[in-house]
Amino acid sequence: MKIKSLTAAVLASLALAMGFSSCSDDEEEASVTNNYSIYQKAVDNQVILGKKNNKAILLVAFGSTWQNAFKAFDNTVEAYKKQFPDCDVYMSFSSAICINRAAAGEHANDSGDDKAERRNYYAPNFWLHAFGSAKYEEITVQSLQVIPGEEYSRVINYIKDFANNSLGDLDDKYLSKVSLKLGTPLLNNTDDVDNVAKIINKLYSSEAKKAAVAFMGHGNPDSYDTYKANIRYTQLEEALQKYSKNYFVGTVDMPDNYKQDVYARMKSAGLESGKVILYPLMSIAGDHAHNDMAGEGDEYWDESDEESEDNSWNEYFSHKGYTTKCNIKGLLEIEDIRKVWIEHTKNPVELEDYYHSMYPED
Amino acid sequence: MKLKFKLATLAYIAGGFLCATFAQEKVETLEEIVVTGTGTEHLLKNAPVQTEIISRKTLDSYGGKSIEEILGGLTASFSFEEGDMGSQAQLNGLGNSYILILVDGKRLHGDVGGENDLSQIDPLNIDHIEIVKGAQSALYGSDAMAGVINIITKKHHDEGIYLENTTRYGCYNDIRQHNGVGLTYGKLNSFTNFQLQHNDGWRNTTQEYTEGKVVNDSRKKTSNERTNWQLAERLTYSFNKNFEVYADGSYHKKNIYRPQDGHYASCDVYTYDLMYKNMSASVGSKWKLNKNDLLSADVDWNKHAYFYNYTATTLTDGYDPLGRFTNYFPYFRGQKSLQSDQQRIIANVKGVFNLSKENKLSTGIEYRYDYLKAPMRTEGGTAGDWTGSFYLQDEFNPFAWLNLTGGLRLNENGNFGFRATPKINAMFSVKDFRFRMGWSQGFKTPTTKELYYRYLHVMGSSTYFNMGNTDLKPQTSNYYSVGAEYRGDKFTVSTTVYLNKLDNMITLVNVPVDEIPVDATSAYIGDGSGEVIARKYKNMEDAQTQGADLNITYKICKNLSVGGNYSYLDTKAHEYNASKKKLIEVTIDGMAHHKWNGYVNWNQALTSVYKLGVNLSTRGSSKRYYQNNGDGAPFQLWRLNTTHDFSKKGKLMSYRAEAGVDNLFNYIDKTMHPYHLGTNNPGRTFYIGFSIKFNQGKNIKPTKISNSKTFSDED
């Protein structure tokens, strides 16, 4: 009898402990499988309700969590709206974290005027699907990248997924007719490089007469340089040096074109001292521009390892005997440069052969 | 500082006066029993392996609200890296994953990285705490390279019913609730424990460095709001005096809530809270073969699940409706997603045999299986690892003045093969003096997390992509220590000098960003802001921690005692830096050269039913060093705790009140985010607590130990 009650007690205790785990995690997971379509529906509805024109322009950037970058993107959208009055202009981030944070926070639950801080930079795939649901006749996707690198290749993939009706719930007849266009990055080809060099020289030629003017781009790390896009930085420096030998273009991540490589080129050009003026060559001025380029103080300088990626360009060139001046402005904030992107939108690549439905029988 | 010194002196003098006035009763010394070092019971002073103890009395007079507060305030060897997500323990320079935490001899289960959640321990249900440093024990595994903390919980052996309620309330809505229900009916004993902890969290500063400037209105908290509760049940059935079986289980849930009103998307906006669920179940038995020999067998199962609780729409890695991987799977407010589920089974059979008068042998086998399920954080979604061990330990007393304890643990790991780790300790006794020396080897295989895990870790304005590494080698250690101890009736002093050398120490190091697999996450690279930092678990070439610990207690009289601890630490570590292509010397994060604490404690029965206790204590640390984000400022904190016991002999009910002030001088480290703090203490806080005990029945089970000292672990 005692054994029985003991066994029962032990089993009950084990059952109690195991029972706690019976509210399975899988069940919790199962309830969210519809999330994707619920979210997509919300974006679809937003576009359907707000649609004013038959043409849409989707601007795609990696994204940012910085206030100044949000403003730069806002201004870019405004500039596009002015240039393309017959188009609805949308802004998209490809970084999930940037999308999440831009949409949440203090003002997320406010309404009315205070709502200004809430920004829905939906991911490109959701916007494109929503455009399909709203049946825009013409869609132009404009890459806000600087070089045609890894990020740009992802932009192309979003368009392909859309054109191929990858989720299978868009109207195939519509997809076979919709006019799809692609606006290329700032430095898509050598003509762009020459054009941008000309604009830069127009802006900074007076500075280049008195000082070295160095631009800091991002660049793709070795293994991500799928399209050899890094070459645009080298080409830009060559194009700029046709105007003045004092122009230099380096990067954060492109192999053999780091700050120490820029310094080596400066030295061989005979610029061993004097003034260096630094500019970011990035669409917006965020972490890289503020820290990697303009960072000042002990945190940005490790004497024992001068070439460390943690050492800022500002500290590096200062310690190399130059006087430095930093200008922090993203390329989207410079009107003449922004116009190049706008020109790319006006003269896009026609994507006539992208449609190939995954579900032709539907 | 002058004021602090004066106050401390005043307290000391006043204490002396009180002592002189009331110290009429005979001084008695309570002997403390420890088990952690060898797995066998010893009087503290005769423990072959140097053991530090935090007694029930010390715990009662200090009135700590959490394990962090207790260990941080009552030993000098511990420090806590206190962040907004919780605290990480450090023991003599080595972090959480090197510290083995036992509750009544059983491994606490936590994160696969070994980062145990200390809130699983009810601070109001601790009888005493034993600490053994280094991988000195063959019994608990050699992976305890920093040391072992054994939390011994209160036991209830009385026949009849035992009820206990403790409620403690403090600033920042700090709530600690503890309930114990003990029932003994014939041979069946049941103990149910409930605990609840809550704190609203606090903000030491609104300054934060972000977006290239200092902002003054960051909403980030220094410590986030948190709530956790736990229900535990233990059933014991004693067939007779020599054979008992038990079954126990527990459920623990913890929520960490982050501010919802962030100002800056770059640093203080969060879209999810954190939630943890822990469960455990065990069965086992103890069989006393005869007066001295013992056999025990246990099987433990533990589960630790970690979730995100979404507070706003959040896109994260997942699978789209066609089953394709996407970086944009949406979760909505109120939903949760499983980040990891870690389960562990340990089966253990152990025997203690007195081979002769001089020889005591402990031996056992252990099997451990770790299972990790992390759908979005491992390549295949799951991973597993097993280790089998056989251990032997002999306590040899050839002479009354000499004890030699040798141990050997043989480990066989599924991924990393075989390794033997020897340990040897010698203790020489001369009257009340003990001299100990020891050498022990440690061996720690990479955890499933270190091997396979990969995840995006967002810390304020910094985003890290952390990656496991299947090329890791196991870590090994050699721990050497020499100690001397004097333990008299009134005065005790002990000092230990140690050196802990680790090879292949595993740590997260920065690696080039292109080591992150393309499409593993959406944030792998930026175009001008929010750059992700890639980090990978790697073996450091070597690391060593060395230092000295000093503990002193002096019982001035029955009512008054003083004591203090000091710990000196130095660390050295080398790692290969891939971008610099050379070995560089690095700091072990969180290291401080000097840490100390001290106390004055006075207890006096003022009437036949009322006893007053007053405890003034202090703790401090010199500068704490970090590789990134600045060093932690030195600090010294003071604390006053008073206890008020109301009880009458023979009565069923007893009452206890507690009131105190933590951080008397209101020191607040206001270093801006995201830089390191020396201490995250919120400043001066007040608290009160009240306990009621109902104890019906008589004590039926005093316990005997081998060296014939009788003790009871129930008061």
PDB file of C-alpha atoms in Angstrom, chain B residues 85 87-88 96-101 107-118 120 143 252 275-278 302-307 339-344 368 370-374 377 444 446-451 453 455 457 466 508 537:
ATOM      1  CA  MET B  85      19.437  42.402 -18.969  1.00  0.00           C
ATOM      2  CA  SER B  87      23.954  40.212 -14.054  1.00  0.00           C
ATOM      3  CA  GLN B  88      26.860  38.035 -14.985  1.00  0.00           C
ATOM      4  CA  ASN B  96      29.759  32.707 -15.469  1.00  0.00           C
ATOM      5  CA  SER B  97      30.513  29.815 -17.771  1.00  0.00           C
ATOM      6  CA  TYR B  98      33.454  28.754 -15.585  1.00  0.00           C
ATOM      7  CA  ILE B  99      31.462  28.843 -12.350  1.00  0.00           C
ATOM      8  CA  LEU B 100      29.519  25.782 -11.369  1.00  0.00           C
ATOM      9  CA  ILE B 101      26.449  26.618  -9.334  1.00  0.00           C
ATOM     10  CA  ARG B 107      23.851  21.585 -11.055  1.00  0.00           C
ATOM     11  CA  LEU B 108      21.737  24.636 -11.702  1.00  0.00           C
ATOM     12  CA  HIS B 109      20.728  24.659 -15.347  1.00  0.00           C
ATOM     13  CA  GLY B 110      20.890  27.780 -17.414  1.00  0.00           C
ATOM     14  CA  ASP B 111      22.064  29.040 -20.716  1.00  0.00           C
ATOM     15  CA  VAL B 112      24.179  26.646 -22.783  1.00  0.00           C
ATOM     16  CA  GLY B 113      27.019  29.081 -22.356  1.00  0.00           C
ATOM     17  CA  GLY B 114      26.801  28.242 -18.672  1.00  0.00           C
ATOM     18  CA  GLU B 115      25.298  31.582 -17.850  1.00  0.00           C
ATOM     19  CA  ASN B 116      23.064  30.557 -15.015  1.00  0.00           C
ATOM     20  CA  ASP B 117      20.145  32.705 -14.093  1.00  0.00           C
ATOM     21  CA  LEU B 118      20.681  33.300 -10.390  1.00  0.00           C
ATOM     22  CA  GLN B 120      16.231  30.669  -9.929  1.00  0.00           C
ATOM     23  CA  ASP B 143      34.474  22.313 -16.068  1.00  0.00           C
ATOM     24  CA  HIS B 252      10.398  29.114 -12.893  1.00  0.00           C
ATOM     25  CA  MET B 275      11.133  35.891 -21.171  1.00  0.00           C
ATOM     26  CA  TYR B 276      12.665  32.767 -19.659  1.00  0.00           C
ATOM     27  CA  LYS B 277      11.045  29.539 -18.564  1.00  0.00           C
ATOM     28  CA  ASN B 278      12.914  26.982 -16.512  1.00  0.00           C
ATOM     29  CA  ASN B 302      16.219  20.436 -16.763  1.00  0.00           C
ATOM     30  CA  LYS B 303      14.848  22.762 -19.370  1.00  0.00           C
ATOM     31  CA  HIS B 304      15.699  26.386 -20.022  1.00  0.00           C
ATOM     32  CA  ALA B 305      13.684  28.130 -22.714  1.00  0.00           C
ATOM     33  CA  TYR B 306      14.290  31.673 -23.856  1.00  0.00           C
ATOM     34  CA  PHE B 307      11.710  33.784 -25.697  1.00  0.00           C
ATOM     35  CA  GLN B 339      14.935  31.787 -29.299  1.00  0.00           C
ATOM     36  CA  SER B 340      16.381  28.716 -27.698  1.00  0.00           C
ATOM     37  CA  ASP B 341      15.321  25.696 -25.731  1.00  0.00           C
ATOM     38  CA  GLN B 342      18.084  23.960 -23.853  1.00  0.00           C
ATOM     39  CA  GLN B 343      17.495  20.679 -22.122  1.00  0.00           C
ATOM     40  CA  ARG B 344      19.796  18.545 -20.081  1.00  0.00           C
ATOM     41  CA  ARG B 368      25.174  14.039 -19.209  1.00  0.00           C
ATOM     42  CA  ASP B 370      22.764  18.455 -23.565  1.00  0.00           C
ATOM     43  CA  TYR B 371      20.207  19.263 -26.212  1.00  0.00           C
ATOM     44  CA  LEU B 372      19.771  22.612 -27.887  1.00  0.00           C
ATOM     45  CA  LYS B 373      16.829  23.642 -30.020  1.00  0.00           C
ATOM     46  CA  ALA B 374      17.211  27.037 -31.605  1.00  0.00           C
ATOM     47  CA  ARG B 377      19.988  30.395 -34.154  1.00  0.00           C
ATOM     48  CA  LYS B 444      35.919  22.016 -20.445  1.00  0.00           C
ATOM     49  CA  PRO B 446      33.039  23.773 -25.994  1.00  0.00           C
ATOM     50  CA  THR B 447      29.326  24.076 -25.315  1.00  0.00           C
ATOM     51  CA  THR B 448      26.724  23.560 -28.016  1.00  0.00           C
ATOM     52  CA  LYS B 449      26.329  27.337 -28.049  1.00  0.00           C
ATOM     53  CA  GLU B 450      30.015  27.949 -28.594  1.00  0.00           C
ATOM     54  CA  LEU B 451      30.000  25.380 -31.384  1.00  0.00           C
ATOM     55  CA  TYR B 453      24.879  29.047 -32.140  1.00  0.00           C
ATOM     56  CA  TYR B 455      22.564  35.164 -33.560  1.00  0.00           C
ATOM     57  CA  HIS B 457      22.776  40.529 -30.488  1.00  0.00           C
ATOM     58  CA  ASN B 466      27.849  36.319 -32.744  1.00  0.00           C
ATOM     59  CA  LEU B 508      34.050  35.907 -28.366  1.00  0.00           C
ATOM     60  CA  TYR B 537      33.959  32.125 -30.471  1.00  0.00           C
TER      61      TYR B 537
END
